[in-house]
PDB file of C-alpha atoms in Angstrom:
ATOM      1  CA  SER A   1       9.403 -70.013  97.591  1.00 40.00           C
ATOM      2  CA  GLY A   2       7.256 -71.378  94.973  1.00 42.00           C
ATOM      3  CA  TRP A   3       7.215 -75.031  96.068  1.00 43.00           C
ATOM      4  CA  GLY A   4       4.580 -74.645  99.158  1.00 48.00           C
ATOM      5  CA  ALA A   5       7.039 -73.073 101.984  1.00 48.00           C
ATOM      6  CA  ASP A   6       4.623 -70.357 102.636  1.00 51.00           C
ATOM      7  CA  LYS A   7       1.898 -72.726 103.411  1.00 49.00           C
ATOM      8  CA  LEU A   8       4.325 -74.503 106.168  1.00 47.00           C
ATOM      9  CA  LYS A   9       5.686 -71.504 108.114  1.00 51.00           C
ATOM     10  CA  GLY A  10       2.314 -71.108 110.316  1.00 53.00           C
ATOM     11  CA  ASP A  11       3.362 -74.723 111.545  1.00 52.00           C
ATOM     12  CA  VAL A  12       4.926 -74.920 115.044  1.00 50.00           C
ATOM     13  CA  ARG A  13       6.822 -77.763 113.717  1.00 50.00           C
ATOM     14  CA  TRP A  14       8.430 -75.530 110.940  1.00 47.00           C
ATOM     15  CA  GLN A  15       9.156 -73.061 113.350  1.00 51.00           C
ATOM     16  CA  TYR A  16      11.705 -75.424 115.352  1.00 51.00           C
ATOM     17  CA  GLY A  17      13.272 -76.872 112.526  1.00 53.00           C
ATOM     18  CA  LEU A  18      11.499 -79.895 112.371  1.00 52.00           C
ATOM     19  CA  PRO A  19       9.795 -81.730 109.302  1.00 52.00           C
ATOM     20  CA  PRO A  20       5.636 -81.084 108.978  1.00 50.00           C
ATOM     21  CA  ALA A  21       3.738 -83.845 109.311  1.00 54.00           C
ATOM     22  CA  GLY A  22       2.061 -85.496 106.286  1.00 54.00           C
ATOM     23  CA  ASN A  23       2.977 -85.006 102.707  1.00 52.00           C
ATOM     24  CA  ALA A  24       4.623 -81.468 103.286  1.00 55.00           C
ATOM     25  CA  ASN A  25       8.146 -83.344 103.864  1.00 61.00           C
ATOM     26  CA  PHE A  26       9.862 -82.491 100.177  1.00 66.00           C
ATOM     27  CA  ALA A  27       8.789 -78.858 100.451  1.00 66.00           C
ATOM     28  CA  TRP A  28      10.357 -78.849 104.067  1.00 62.00           C
ATOM     29  CA  LEU A  29      13.484 -80.522 102.924  1.00 65.00           C
ATOM     30  CA  GLN A  30      13.740 -77.921  99.916  1.00 64.00           C
ATOM     31  CA  HIS A  31      13.679 -74.992 102.587  1.00 64.00           C
ATOM     32  CA  MET A  32      15.848 -76.670 104.646  1.00 61.00           C
ATOM     33  CA  ILE A  33      18.602 -77.465 102.260  1.00 60.00           C
ATOM     34  CA  TYR A  34      18.125 -73.805 100.610  1.00 58.00           C
ATOM     35  CA  HIS A  35      18.774 -72.219 103.841  1.00 58.00           C
ATOM     36  CA  LEU A  36      21.396 -74.474 105.200  1.00 54.00           C
ATOM     37  CA  ALA A  37      23.663 -74.914 101.997  1.00 51.00           C
ATOM     38  CA  PRO A  38      26.349 -71.982 101.619  1.00 51.00           C
ATOM     39  CA  ASN A  39      25.090 -71.049  98.550  1.00 55.00           C
ATOM     40  CA  GLY A  40      21.368 -72.149  98.451  1.00 69.00           C
ATOM     41  CA  LYS A  41      21.611 -73.014  94.629  1.00 78.00           C
ATOM     42  CA  ILE A  42      23.179 -76.423  95.115  1.00 81.00           C
ATOM     43  CA  GLY A  43      20.544 -77.342  97.529  1.00 80.00           C
ATOM     44  CA  MET A  44      17.866 -76.274  95.069  1.00 82.00           C
ATOM     45  CA  VAL A  45      19.586 -78.129  91.879  1.00 87.00           C
ATOM     46  CA  LEU A  46      19.643 -81.685  93.908  1.00 87.00           C
ATOM     47  CA  ALA A  47      16.195 -81.188  95.293  1.00 86.00           C
ATOM     48  CA  ASP A  48      15.233 -80.439  91.769  1.00 88.00           C
ATOM     49  CA  LYS A  49      17.394 -83.149  90.109  1.00 89.00           C
ATOM     50  CA  GLN A  50      17.418 -86.085  92.690  1.00 89.00           C
ATOM     51  CA  LYS A  51      13.190 -85.339  93.445  1.00 89.00           C
ATOM     52  CA  ASP A  52      12.562 -89.183  93.143  1.00 89.00           C
ATOM     53  CA  PHE A  53      15.382 -90.046  95.675  1.00 89.00           C
ATOM     54  CA  PHE A  54      13.954 -87.769  98.221  1.00 87.00           C
ATOM     55  CA  LEU A  55      10.233 -88.850  97.607  1.00 89.00           C
ATOM     56  CA  TYR A  56      11.035 -92.877  96.797  1.00 89.00           C
ATOM     57  CA  GLY A  57      14.248 -93.848  97.973  1.00 87.00           C
ATOM     58  CA  PRO A  58      18.014 -94.806  97.114  1.00 86.00           C
ATOM     59  CA  MET A  59      16.801 -96.804  94.109  1.00 84.00           C
ATOM     60  CA  PHE A  60      15.457 -93.777  92.311  1.00 87.00           C
ATOM     61  CA  LEU A  61      18.832 -91.745  92.690  1.00 87.00           C
ATOM     62  CA  LYS A  62      19.651 -90.051  89.076  1.00 88.00           C
ATOM     63  CA  GLY A  63      22.900 -89.683  87.582  1.00 87.00           C
ATOM     64  CA  LEU A  64      24.024 -86.033  88.111  1.00 90.00           C
ATOM     65  CA  THR A  65      27.859 -85.030  88.018  1.00 90.00           C
ATOM     66  CA  MET A  66      29.316 -81.903  89.683  1.00 92.00           C
ATOM     67  CA  THR A  67      29.953 -80.529  86.257  1.00 93.00           C
ATOM     68  CA  GLU A  68      26.291 -80.422  85.195  1.00 91.00           C
ATOM     69  CA  THR A  69      25.782 -79.183  88.556  1.00 90.00           C
ATOM     70  CA  ALA A  70      28.379 -76.290  88.291  1.00 90.00           C
ATOM     71  CA  GLU A  71      26.978 -75.616  84.587  1.00 91.00           C
ATOM     72  CA  ILE A  72      23.303 -75.028  86.219  1.00 90.00           C
ATOM     73  CA  MET A  73      24.617 -72.826  88.899  1.00 86.00           C
ATOM     74  CA  GLY A  74      26.875 -70.830  86.823  1.00 85.00           C
ATOM     75  CA  VAL A  75      29.823 -71.759  88.919  1.00 85.00           C
ATOM     76  CA  LYS A  76      33.182 -73.618  88.707  1.00 90.00           C
ATOM     77  CA  VAL A  77      33.248 -77.309  89.140  1.00 92.00           C
ATOM     78  CA  SER A  78      35.492 -76.359  91.876  1.00 91.00           C
ATOM     79  CA  THR A  79      33.106 -74.256  93.642  1.00 87.00           C
ATOM     80  CA  VAL A  80      30.479 -77.178  94.146  1.00 87.00           C
ATOM     81  CA  SER A  81      33.292 -79.504  95.011  1.00 90.00           C
ATOM     82  CA  LYS A  82      33.840 -77.342  98.112  1.00 87.00           C
ATOM     83  CA  MET A  83      30.081 -76.844  98.647  1.00 84.00           C
ATOM     84  CA  ALA A  84      29.738 -80.496  98.916  1.00 85.00           C
ATOM     85  CA  ALA A  85      32.765 -81.479 101.078  1.00 84.00           C
ATOM     86  CA  MET A  86      31.839 -82.405 104.795  1.00 82.00           C
ATOM     87  CA  LYS A  87      28.076 -81.925 104.409  1.00 82.00           C
ATOM     88  CA  TYR A  88      25.356 -84.410 104.471  1.00 85.00           C
ATOM     89  CA  VAL A  89      21.995 -84.455 104.188  1.00 83.00           C
ATOM     90  CA  ASP A  90      19.502 -86.576 106.688  1.00 83.00           C
ATOM     91  CA  THR A  91      16.824 -88.180 104.755  1.00 83.00           C
ATOM     92  CA  ASP A  92      14.189 -90.459 105.589  1.00 85.00           C
ATOM     93  CA  TRP A  93      16.733 -93.556 104.000  1.00 84.00           C
ATOM     94  CA  GLY A  94      19.711 -92.421 106.411  1.00 87.00           C
ATOM     95  CA  ILE A  95      22.249 -89.732 106.380  1.00 88.00           C
ATOM     96  CA  TYR A  96      23.753 -89.376 103.122  1.00 86.00           C
ATOM     97  CA  PRO A  97      27.211 -87.191 102.482  1.00 88.00           C
ATOM     98  CA  LEU A  98      26.114 -84.374  99.882  1.00 87.00           C
ATOM     99  CA  ARG A  99      28.773 -86.134  97.626  1.00 89.00           C
ATOM    100  CA  PHE A 100      26.585 -88.981  97.432  1.00 88.00           C
ATOM    101  CA  PHE A 101      24.220 -87.276  95.053  1.00 90.00           C
ATOM    102  CA  PHE A 102      26.729 -86.756  92.409  1.00 89.00           C
ATOM    103  CA  SER A 103      27.279 -89.892  90.542  1.00 84.00           C
ATOM    104  CA  THR A 104      27.643 -90.843  86.501  1.00 83.00           C
ATOM    105  CA  GLU A 105      24.557 -91.980  84.898  1.00 78.00           C
ATOM    106  CA  VAL A 106      23.556 -95.108  83.678  1.00 83.00           C
ATOM    107  CA  LYS A 107      20.918 -95.159  81.031  1.00 77.00           C
ATOM    108  CA  LYS A 108      17.994 -97.821  80.751  1.00 82.00           C
ATOM    109  CA  ASP A 109      16.601 -99.323  77.756  1.00 81.00           C
ATOM    110  CA  ASP A 110      13.538 -96.707  78.026  1.00 80.00           C
ATOM    111  CA  GLY A 111      15.833 -93.767  78.268  1.00 74.00           C
ATOM    112  CA  GLU A 112      15.435 -92.973  81.887  1.00 79.00           C
ATOM    113  CA  ASP A 113      18.734 -92.680  83.407  1.00 81.00           C
ATOM    114  CA  LEU A 114      19.727 -94.068  86.900  1.00 83.00           C
ATOM    115  CA  SER A 115      22.759 -93.315  88.771  1.00 86.00           C
ATOM    116  CA  LYS A 116      25.639 -95.484  89.133  1.00 88.00           C
ATOM    117  CA  ASN A 117      24.970 -95.911  93.030  1.00 86.00           C
ATOM    118  CA  SER A 118      21.418 -97.087  92.195  1.00 88.00           C
ATOM    119  CA  VAL A 119      22.816 -99.625  89.968  1.00 91.00           C
ATOM    120  CA  LYS A 120      25.219-100.615  92.614  1.00 92.00           C
ATOM    121  CA  LEU A 121      22.354-101.024  94.916  1.00 89.00           C
ATOM    122  CA  MET A 122      20.232-103.360  92.052  1.00 91.00           C
ATOM    123  CA  ILE A 123      23.575-105.539  92.314  1.00 93.00           C
ATOM    124  CA  GLU A 124      23.528-105.517  96.136  1.00 92.00           C
ATOM    125  CA  LYS A 125      20.091-106.204  96.247  1.00 91.00           C
ATOM    126  CA  ILE A 126      20.283-109.267  93.595  1.00 92.00           C
ATOM    127  CA  ILE A 127      22.809-110.700  95.386  1.00 91.00           C
ATOM    128  CA  ASN A 128      21.250-110.446  99.017  1.00 89.00           C
ATOM    129  CA  GLU A 129      18.285-112.182  97.157  1.00 88.00           C
ATOM    130  CA  ASN A 130      20.058-115.173  96.293  1.00 84.00           C
ATOM    131  CA  THR A 131      21.779-115.964  99.672  1.00 77.00           C
ATOM    132  CA  GLY A 132      21.551-119.219 100.631  1.00 74.00           C
ATOM    133  CA  LYS A 133      21.170-120.646  96.999  1.00 77.00           C
ATOM    134  CA  LYS A 134      23.732-121.325  94.183  1.00 83.00           C
ATOM    135  CA  ALA A 135      25.685-117.529  94.017  1.00 85.00           C
ATOM    136  CA  LEU A 136      25.020-115.843  91.014  1.00 89.00           C
ATOM    137  CA  SER A 137      28.081-115.222  88.795  1.00 92.00           C
ATOM    138  CA  ASP A 138      28.838-111.550  87.505  1.00 93.00           C
ATOM    139  CA  GLN A 139      27.222-112.402  84.113  1.00 94.00           C
ATOM    140  CA  LYS A 140      24.157-113.845  85.456  1.00 93.00           C
ATOM    141  CA  ILE A 141      23.864-110.315  87.481  1.00 94.00           C
ATOM    142  CA  ALA A 142      24.537-108.526  84.347  1.00 94.00           C
ATOM    143  CA  ASP A 143      21.822-110.750  82.635  1.00 95.00           C
ATOM    144  CA  ALA A 144      19.184-109.747  85.662  1.00 93.00           C
ATOM    145  CA  LEU A 145      19.606-106.271  85.351  1.00 93.00           C
ATOM    146  CA  ALA A 146      19.325-106.788  81.657  1.00 93.00           C
ATOM    147  CA  LYS A 147      15.890-108.112  82.155  1.00 92.00           C
ATOM    148  CA  GLU A 148      15.688-104.697  84.239  1.00 88.00           C
ATOM    149  CA  GLY A 149      16.385-102.445  80.826  1.00 90.00           C
ATOM    150  CA  ILE A 150      20.027-101.627  82.261  1.00 90.00           C
ATOM    151  CA  LYS A 151      22.684-103.007  80.120  1.00 90.00           C
ATOM    152  CA  ILE A 152      26.058-103.093  81.543  1.00 91.00           C
ATOM    153  CA  ALA A 153      28.987-105.511  80.936  1.00 93.00           C
ATOM    154  CA  ARG A 154      29.875-108.323  83.283  1.00 94.00           C
ATOM    155  CA  ARG A 155      33.390-106.385  83.867  1.00 94.00           C
ATOM    156  CA  THR A 156      31.040-103.516  85.152  1.00 93.00           C
ATOM    157  CA  VAL A 157      29.233-105.409  87.605  1.00 94.00           C
ATOM    158  CA  ALA A 158      32.601-106.990  88.634  1.00 94.00           C
ATOM    159  CA  LYS A 159      34.001-103.610  89.333  1.00 93.00           C
ATOM    160  CA  TYR A 160      30.800-102.002  91.225  1.00 92.00           C
ATOM    161  CA  ARG A 161      30.755-105.415  93.136  1.00 92.00           C
ATOM    162  CA  SER A 162      34.314-104.969  94.332  1.00 92.00           C
ATOM    163  CA  GLU A 163      33.643-101.279  94.866  1.00 91.00           C
ATOM    164  CA  MET A 164      30.966-102.296  97.576  1.00 90.00           C
ATOM    165  CA  ALA A 165      33.234-104.885  98.914  1.00 90.00           C
ATOM    166  CA  LEU A 166      31.248-107.754  98.102  1.00 88.00           C
ATOM    167  CA  ASP A 167      32.440-111.186  97.432  1.00 85.00           C
ATOM    168  CA  SER A 168      32.804-112.918  94.463  1.00 85.00           C
ATOM    169  CA  SER A 169      30.324-115.852  93.432  1.00 82.00           C
ATOM    170  CA  ARG A 170      33.264-118.366  94.289  1.00 79.00           C
ATOM    171  CA  ASP A 171      33.556-116.798  97.468  1.00 80.00           C
ATOM    172  CA  ARG A 172      29.992-116.371  98.426  1.00 71.00           C
TER     173      ARG A 172
END
């Protein structure tokens, strides 16, 4: 437990499974995932690979596939899939199914990778920021993302928008 859990064990809140006060939240989350996940390893992989999500929010979700996780853990993909089935993580940003943390990645111009889910959230944010104004077309949304260093095709924007059940510019 090299991530600070030992320091927290004396805290009364820790003993009752409650998050500690202050900046120790991340260590508490790692501890709880490790002890509640069937194997513990899947929780540690998620805590390591998705650390920015847990610290800063959904826009910082990284691309991580079940295949990559299985390779790190040294198990089959089906094992990871079974571990993630019907399990949820309660975060500062809501309760998410464990499967939410597994998503393909989209590379930014600067080499940073984002998850498909993060890009979807960005698309939703762009659409919401332009309500009441002339609705942006999928191409304009793709152009706005390109300014942020995320180059995806208009068709990809349309696909993600459709997956989120958001109307086209004509219907907004």
